[in-house]
Amino acid sequence: MREGEGVVHVLHHVRADDEFGNDAKLIGVYSSRDAAEAAITRLGS
């Protein structure tokens, strides 16, 4: 990677009954895996 480039974690929600995944909702874009996993924990509560 070049300087200034990095990794982001994009979190989507797709209903289990959405056969083709056409109804995905963007939950957020996170700068770390830990932040994305924390969002999953918060949303699962």
mmCIF file of N, CA and C in Angstrom, residues 1-44:
data_model
loop_
_atom_site.group_PDB
_atom_site.id
_atom_site.type_symbol
_atom_site.label_atom_id
_atom_site.label_comp_id
_atom_site.label_asym_id
_atom_site.label_seq_id
_atom_site.Cartn_x
_atom_site.Cartn_y
_atom_site.Cartn_z
ATOM 1 N N MET A 1 0.838 -1.190 0.000
ATOM 2 C CA MET A 1 0.000 0.000 0.000
ATOM 3 C C MET A 1 0.879 1.249 0.000
ATOM 4 N N ARG A 2 0.370 2.258 -0.638
ATOM 5 C CA ARG A 2 1.061 3.540 -0.624
ATOM 6 C C ARG A 2 0.681 4.321 0.625
ATOM 7 N N GLU A 3 1.528 5.275 0.981
ATOM 8 C CA GLU A 3 1.242 6.115 2.150
ATOM 9 C C GLU A 3 -0.109 6.795 1.973
ATOM 10 N N GLY A 4 -0.900 6.801 3.039
ATOM 11 C CA GLY A 4 -2.210 7.411 2.995
ATOM 12 C C GLY A 4 -3.316 6.436 2.613
ATOM 13 N N GLU A 5 -2.928 5.254 2.132
ATOM 14 C CA GLU A 5 -3.914 4.234 1.806
ATOM 15 C C GLU A 5 -4.051 3.291 2.981
ATOM 16 N N GLY A 6 -5.212 2.721 3.128
ATOM 17 C CA GLY A 6 -5.404 1.807 4.233
ATOM 18 C C GLY A 6 -6.564 0.874 3.987
ATOM 19 N N VAL A 7 -6.953 0.263 5.046
ATOM 20 C CA VAL A 7 -8.039 -0.704 5.001
ATOM 21 C C VAL A 7 -9.225 -0.131 5.751
ATOM 22 N N VAL A 8 -10.401 -0.312 5.199
ATOM 23 C CA VAL A 8 -11.631 0.035 5.899
ATOM 24 C C VAL A 8 -12.495 -1.222 5.955
ATOM 25 N N HIS A 9 -13.385 -1.258 6.907
ATOM 26 C CA HIS A 9 -14.285 -2.382 7.092
ATOM 27 C C HIS A 9 -15.696 -1.872 6.861
ATOM 28 N N VAL A 10 -16.347 -2.412 5.825
ATOM 29 C CA VAL A 10 -17.687 -1.986 5.444
ATOM 30 C C VAL A 10 -18.677 -3.015 5.979
ATOM 31 N N LEU A 11 -19.635 -2.522 6.743
ATOM 32 C CA LEU A 11 -20.603 -3.405 7.396
ATOM 33 C C LEU A 11 -21.983 -3.179 6.791
ATOM 34 N N HIS A 12 -22.558 -4.265 6.253
ATOM 35 C CA HIS A 12 -23.898 -4.240 5.662
ATOM 36 C C HIS A 12 -24.797 -5.212 6.412
ATOM 37 N N HIS A 13 -26.081 -4.967 6.330
ATOM 38 C CA HIS A 13 -27.068 -5.924 6.842
ATOM 39 C C HIS A 13 -27.908 -6.385 5.658
ATOM 40 N N VAL A 14 -28.029 -7.706 5.528
ATOM 41 C CA VAL A 14 -28.890 -8.304 4.508
ATOM 42 C C VAL A 14 -29.801 -9.286 5.220
ATOM 43 N N ARG A 15 -31.097 -9.148 4.991
ATOM 44 C CA ARG A 15 -32.056 -10.060 5.615
ATOM 45 C C ARG A 15 -31.784 -11.498 5.187
ATOM 46 N N ALA A 16 -31.992 -12.427 6.098
ATOM 47 C CA ALA A 16 -31.772 -13.842 5.808
ATOM 48 C C ALA A 16 -32.683 -14.333 4.688
ATOM 49 N N ASP A 17 -33.873 -13.740 4.554
ATOM 50 C CA ASP A 17 -34.811 -14.189 3.526
ATOM 51 C C ASP A 17 -34.673 -13.430 2.204
ATOM 52 N N ASP A 18 -33.638 -12.605 2.081
ATOM 53 C CA ASP A 18 -33.390 -11.860 0.842
ATOM 54 C C ASP A 18 -32.514 -12.719 -0.064
ATOM 55 N N GLU A 19 -33.168 -13.509 -0.908
ATOM 56 C CA GLU A 19 -32.493 -14.524 -1.715
ATOM 57 C C GLU A 19 -31.338 -13.974 -2.548
ATOM 58 N N PHE A 20 -31.488 -12.775 -3.101
ATOM 59 C CA PHE A 20 -30.468 -12.230 -3.994
ATOM 60 C C PHE A 20 -29.629 -11.123 -3.362
ATOM 61 N N GLY A 21 -29.875 -10.785 -2.110
ATOM 62 C CA GLY A 21 -29.096 -9.744 -1.440
ATOM 63 C C GLY A 21 -29.329 -8.359 -1.981
ATOM 64 N N ASN A 22 -30.498 -8.140 -2.588
ATOM 65 C CA ASN A 22 -30.792 -6.854 -3.213
ATOM 66 C C ASN A 22 -31.203 -5.767 -2.221
ATOM 67 N N ASP A 23 -31.487 -6.153 -0.998
ATOM 68 C CA ASP A 23 -32.003 -5.193 -0.023
ATOM 69 C C ASP A 23 -30.980 -4.948 1.095
ATOM 70 N N ALA A 24 -29.712 -4.864 0.732
ATOM 71 C CA ALA A 24 -28.649 -4.650 1.722
ATOM 72 C C ALA A 24 -28.708 -3.221 2.244
ATOM 73 N N LYS A 25 -28.518 -3.083 3.539
ATOM 74 C CA LYS A 25 -28.487 -1.770 4.190
ATOM 75 C C LYS A 25 -27.066 -1.509 4.693
ATOM 76 N N LEU A 26 -26.552 -0.346 4.398
ATOM 77 C CA LEU A 26 -25.234 0.037 4.884
ATOM 78 C C LEU A 26 -25.346 0.402 6.359
ATOM 79 N N ILE A 27 -24.590 -0.292 7.189
ATOM 80 C CA ILE A 27 -24.546 0.003 8.616
ATOM 81 C C ILE A 27 -23.477 1.072 8.871
ATOM 82 N N GLY A 28 -22.315 0.900 8.282
ATOM 83 C CA GLY A 28 -21.264 1.891 8.469
ATOM 84 C C GLY A 28 -19.949 1.456 7.862
ATOM 85 N N VAL A 29 -19.005 2.380 7.848
ATOM 86 C CA VAL A 29 -17.644 2.131 7.381
ATOM 87 C C VAL A 29 -16.730 2.439 8.553
ATOM 88 N N TYR A 30 -15.899 1.468 8.914
ATOM 89 C CA TYR A 30 -15.095 1.570 10.128
ATOM 90 C C TYR A 30 -13.611 1.483 9.793
ATOM 91 N N SER A 31 -12.814 2.165 10.578
ATOM 92 C CA SER A 31 -11.374 2.223 10.331
ATOM 93 C C SER A 31 -10.633 1.021 10.889
ATOM 94 N N SER A 32 -11.295 0.225 11.726
ATOM 95 C CA SER A 32 -10.637 -0.959 12.282
ATOM 96 C C SER A 32 -11.634 -2.092 12.425
ATOM 97 N N ARG A 33 -11.110 -3.292 12.472
ATOM 98 C CA ARG A 33 -11.954 -4.465 12.682
ATOM 99 C C ARG A 33 -12.628 -4.396 14.045
ATOM 100 N N ASP A 34 -11.876 -3.945 15.055
ATOM 101 C CA ASP A 34 -12.436 -3.823 16.406
ATOM 102 C C ASP A 34 -13.654 -2.897 16.421
ATOM 103 N N ALA A 35 -13.576 -1.782 15.710
ATOM 104 C CA ALA A 35 -14.697 -0.842 15.663
ATOM 105 C C ALA A 35 -15.897 -1.471 14.959
ATOM 106 N N ALA A 36 -15.648 -2.229 13.891
ATOM 107 C CA ALA A 36 -16.745 -2.897 13.178
ATOM 108 C C ALA A 36 -17.387 -3.962 14.062
ATOM 109 N N GLU A 37 -16.574 -4.720 14.778
ATOM 110 C CA GLU A 37 -17.110 -5.751 15.669
ATOM 111 C C GLU A 37 -17.882 -5.130 16.834
ATOM 112 N N ALA A 38 -17.436 -3.984 17.312
ATOM 113 C CA ALA A 38 -18.173 -3.284 18.371
ATOM 114 C C ALA A 38 -19.544 -2.850 17.858
ATOM 115 N N ALA A 39 -19.613 -2.424 16.614
ATOM 116 C CA ALA A 39 -20.905 -2.028 16.025
ATOM 117 C C ALA A 39 -21.833 -3.238 15.930
ATOM 118 N N ILE A 40 -21.293 -4.387 15.550
ATOM 119 C CA ILE A 40 -22.079 -5.605 15.471
ATOM 120 C C ILE A 40 -22.639 -5.942 16.853
ATOM 121 N N THR A 41 -21.814 -5.815 17.866
ATOM 122 C CA THR A 41 -22.246 -6.087 19.247
ATOM 123 C C THR A 41 -23.354 -5.135 19.656
ATOM 124 N N ARG A 42 -23.171 -3.847 19.365
ATOM 125 C CA ARG A 42 -24.196 -2.844 19.727
ATOM 126 C C ARG A 42 -25.521 -3.138 19.027
ATOM 127 N N LEU A 43 -25.452 -3.492 17.746
ATOM 128 C CA LEU A 43 -26.670 -3.724 16.972
ATOM 129 C C LEU A 43 -27.367 -5.021 17.363
ATOM 130 N N GLY A 44 -26.615 -5.956 17.886
ATOM 131 C CA GLY A 44 -27.185 -7.238 18.272
ATOM 132 C C GLY A 44 -27.881 -7.196 19.608
#
